[in-house]
Amino acid sequence: MATQIEQSEAARLEGTRMTLGEHLEELRGRLVRSAVAFVLALAVAWGFHETLSDVVQEPLRRAVEWLNADLVEIHEAEILEQGLSPTRFFRTGVPEDASPTERLLRPIPSDLRGDGAGSGFFFYLRVSLYFAFLGAAPIILWQLWQFIAAGLYSDEKRVVHRYFPASLLLFAAGIVFGFTVMVPYGQYFLARFSLEQFRYDPKVDEYFQFIKSLCLALGIVFQLPILMLGLARLGIVEPAFYARYRGHFLLVALLFAALMTPPDPITQMMMAVPMVLLYEVGYRLSRLGRRAADSAASA
């Protein structure tokens, strides 16, 4: 029975076999559709570049708000310990329930600082490009899948259909987690470490590089449970292998975090810890998945 299925699959693939020229023509069509989708998404993103820029800067504003609150406590302690005048650090005539930013004479700015005349323009452009790619990604990935699917067997297609949607959702979850949690807390902890001696002055290029590398790395990291489950379901890796090499993976997580994040231990640990937790999730899922596969095979 299995041989008949394999023969029918081989016959189907033979019937859809294309010449090199037909492959190139098919690839060209897929690339054109993907490019059109990206250009349209870029046009829409550029139309809202200021709004999207505000969205990208929201984690920074949260971090700056926390830093200014800490700065108020630092200055209040200096006033008590050194007998300094409050007017040295705080504005006069401000209500007591005002925000830390409103109370401080020189609060940490929540606006990004550019190093050149074109810094703002290129920041808008990069933000628009990344949002355009995210918006067009479903169409681009669909075109890629349509090009590849013609040469796959039905069981290989089933594997992709089963895990690919979950993979996309996990990638999006990693980006959202990085954007809403890792970026603001990473900025806060990095700046808070030296807040009493160095004034934090966020720059456009540094902030964009920070948010881009962190969110992209977390999107990749969140693929770990799906990868582990898929390898276990296919019988390539036994779940016991994951349990045996837990300690080794801790070292891998630290090395990966060191490569994918800025060179500071706080941000690296903020990435390494979720990696270890995701590894444990992947291990549990692989055990369940392998049991299901064994039960289906013995039925």
mmCIF file of C-alpha atoms in Angstrom, residues 178-283:
data_model
loop_
_atom_site.group_PDB
_atom_site.id
_atom_site.type_symbol
_atom_site.label_atom_id
_atom_site.label_comp_id
_atom_site.label_asym_id
_atom_site.label_seq_id
_atom_site.Cartn_x
_atom_site.Cartn_y
_atom_site.Cartn_z
ATOM 1 C CA GLY A 178 10.316 41.861 22.721
ATOM 2 C CA PHE A 179 8.563 45.118 21.871
ATOM 3 C CA THR A 180 6.319 45.341 24.934
ATOM 4 C CA VAL A 181 8.580 43.807 27.588
ATOM 5 C CA MET A 182 12.208 43.417 26.585
ATOM 6 C CA VAL A 183 12.772 46.772 24.885
ATOM 7 C CA PRO A 184 11.392 49.059 27.631
ATOM 8 C CA TYR A 185 12.915 47.065 30.480
ATOM 9 C CA GLY A 186 16.182 46.658 28.597
ATOM 10 C CA GLN A 187 16.438 50.406 28.013
ATOM 11 C CA TYR A 188 15.499 51.090 31.619
ATOM 12 C CA PHE A 189 17.985 48.709 33.233
ATOM 13 C CA LEU A 190 20.841 49.778 30.972
ATOM 14 C CA ALA A 191 20.314 53.478 31.676
ATOM 15 C CA ARG A 192 19.466 53.012 35.375
ATOM 16 C CA PHE A 193 22.781 51.294 36.036
ATOM 17 C CA SER A 194 24.680 54.574 35.585
ATOM 18 C CA LEU A 195 21.896 57.124 36.066
ATOM 19 C CA GLU A 196 23.578 58.842 39.026
ATOM 20 C CA GLN A 197 26.721 59.673 37.020
ATOM 21 C CA PHE A 198 25.715 59.716 33.340
ATOM 22 C CA ARG A 199 22.822 61.508 31.714
ATOM 23 C CA TYR A 200 20.762 59.264 29.447
ATOM 24 C CA ASP A 201 20.285 60.839 26.008
ATOM 25 C CA PRO A 202 18.682 58.330 23.587
ATOM 26 C CA LYS A 203 19.837 58.502 19.962
ATOM 27 C CA VAL A 204 17.926 57.492 16.837
ATOM 28 C CA ASP A 205 20.389 54.985 15.381
ATOM 29 C CA GLU A 206 21.250 53.292 18.667
ATOM 30 C CA TYR A 207 17.616 52.909 19.694
ATOM 31 C CA PHE A 208 16.498 51.565 16.317
ATOM 32 C CA GLN A 209 19.354 49.048 16.248
ATOM 33 C CA PHE A 210 18.465 47.975 19.786
ATOM 34 C CA ILE A 211 14.764 47.435 19.074
ATOM 35 C CA LYS A 212 15.399 45.780 15.698
ATOM 36 C CA SER A 213 17.979 43.255 16.896
ATOM 37 C CA LEU A 214 16.089 42.400 20.075
ATOM 38 C CA CYS A 215 12.680 41.882 18.450
ATOM 39 C CA LEU A 216 14.095 39.894 15.534
ATOM 40 C CA ALA A 217 16.140 37.682 17.847
ATOM 41 C CA LEU A 218 13.116 36.958 20.027
ATOM 42 C CA GLY A 219 11.012 36.135 16.985
ATOM 43 C CA ILE A 220 13.611 33.505 16.089
ATOM 44 C CA VAL A 221 13.918 32.251 19.669
ATOM 45 C CA PHE A 222 10.159 31.680 19.926
ATOM 46 C CA GLN A 223 10.451 29.096 17.113
ATOM 47 C CA LEU A 224 12.250 26.739 19.497
ATOM 48 C CA PRO A 225 9.218 24.749 20.789
ATOM 49 C CA ILE A 226 7.936 24.127 17.250
ATOM 50 C CA LEU A 227 11.384 23.016 16.092
ATOM 51 C CA MET A 228 11.803 20.636 19.019
ATOM 52 C CA LEU A 229 8.297 19.217 18.576
ATOM 53 C CA GLY A 230 8.755 18.709 14.843
ATOM 54 C CA LEU A 231 12.060 16.873 15.289
ATOM 55 C CA ALA A 232 10.516 14.622 17.933
ATOM 56 C CA ARG A 233 7.415 13.847 15.842
ATOM 57 C CA LEU A 234 9.597 12.902 12.883
ATOM 58 C CA GLY A 235 11.688 10.623 15.089
ATOM 59 C CA ILE A 236 14.892 12.527 14.366
ATOM 60 C CA VAL A 237 15.478 13.478 18.007
ATOM 61 C CA GLU A 238 14.229 11.605 21.063
ATOM 62 C CA PRO A 239 12.666 13.655 23.909
ATOM 63 C CA ALA A 240 15.194 12.047 26.251
ATOM 64 C CA PHE A 241 17.918 13.822 24.269
ATOM 65 C CA TYR A 242 16.441 17.195 25.228
ATOM 66 C CA ALA A 243 16.337 16.201 28.898
ATOM 67 C CA ARG A 244 19.918 14.930 28.822
ATOM 68 C CA TYR A 245 21.358 18.130 27.369
ATOM 69 C CA ARG A 246 19.511 20.737 29.432
ATOM 70 C CA GLY A 247 22.754 21.998 30.926
ATOM 71 C CA HIS A 248 24.411 22.249 27.531
ATOM 72 C CA PHE A 249 21.484 24.277 26.203
ATOM 73 C CA LEU A 250 21.927 26.800 29.009
ATOM 74 C CA LEU A 251 25.388 27.547 27.621
ATOM 75 C CA VAL A 252 23.960 27.718 24.080
ATOM 76 C CA ALA A 253 21.305 30.187 25.274
ATOM 77 C CA LEU A 254 23.918 32.441 26.852
ATOM 78 C CA LEU A 255 26.085 32.362 23.723
ATOM 79 C CA PHE A 256 23.120 33.063 21.427
ATOM 80 C CA ALA A 257 21.998 35.961 23.629
ATOM 81 C CA ALA A 258 25.533 37.377 23.581
ATOM 82 C CA LEU A 259 25.571 37.280 19.762
ATOM 83 C CA MET A 260 22.062 38.653 19.156
ATOM 84 C CA THR A 261 21.796 41.411 21.776
ATOM 85 C CA PRO A 262 23.843 44.472 22.762
ATOM 86 C CA PRO A 263 26.962 43.647 24.804
ATOM 87 C CA ASP A 264 25.551 44.025 28.298
ATOM 88 C CA PRO A 265 24.749 41.232 30.766
ATOM 89 C CA ILE A 266 21.268 42.482 31.704
ATOM 90 C CA THR A 267 19.843 42.382 28.178
ATOM 91 C CA GLN A 268 21.588 39.088 27.501
ATOM 92 C CA MET A 269 20.004 37.510 30.571
ATOM 93 C CA MET A 270 16.617 38.922 29.583
ATOM 94 C CA MET A 271 16.908 36.915 26.367
ATOM 95 C CA ALA A 272 18.602 33.810 27.774
ATOM 96 C CA VAL A 273 15.962 33.207 30.456
ATOM 97 C CA PRO A 274 13.018 33.061 27.982
ATOM 98 C CA MET A 275 15.117 30.747 25.806
ATOM 99 C CA VAL A 276 15.538 28.306 28.683
ATOM 100 C CA LEU A 277 11.806 28.470 29.473
ATOM 101 C CA LEU A 278 10.936 27.878 25.810
ATOM 102 C CA TYR A 279 13.309 24.915 25.789
ATOM 103 C CA GLU A 280 11.380 23.397 28.669
ATOM 104 C CA VAL A 281 8.086 24.024 26.852
ATOM 105 C CA GLY A 282 9.518 22.385 23.739
ATOM 106 C CA TYR A 283 10.660 19.392 25.777
#
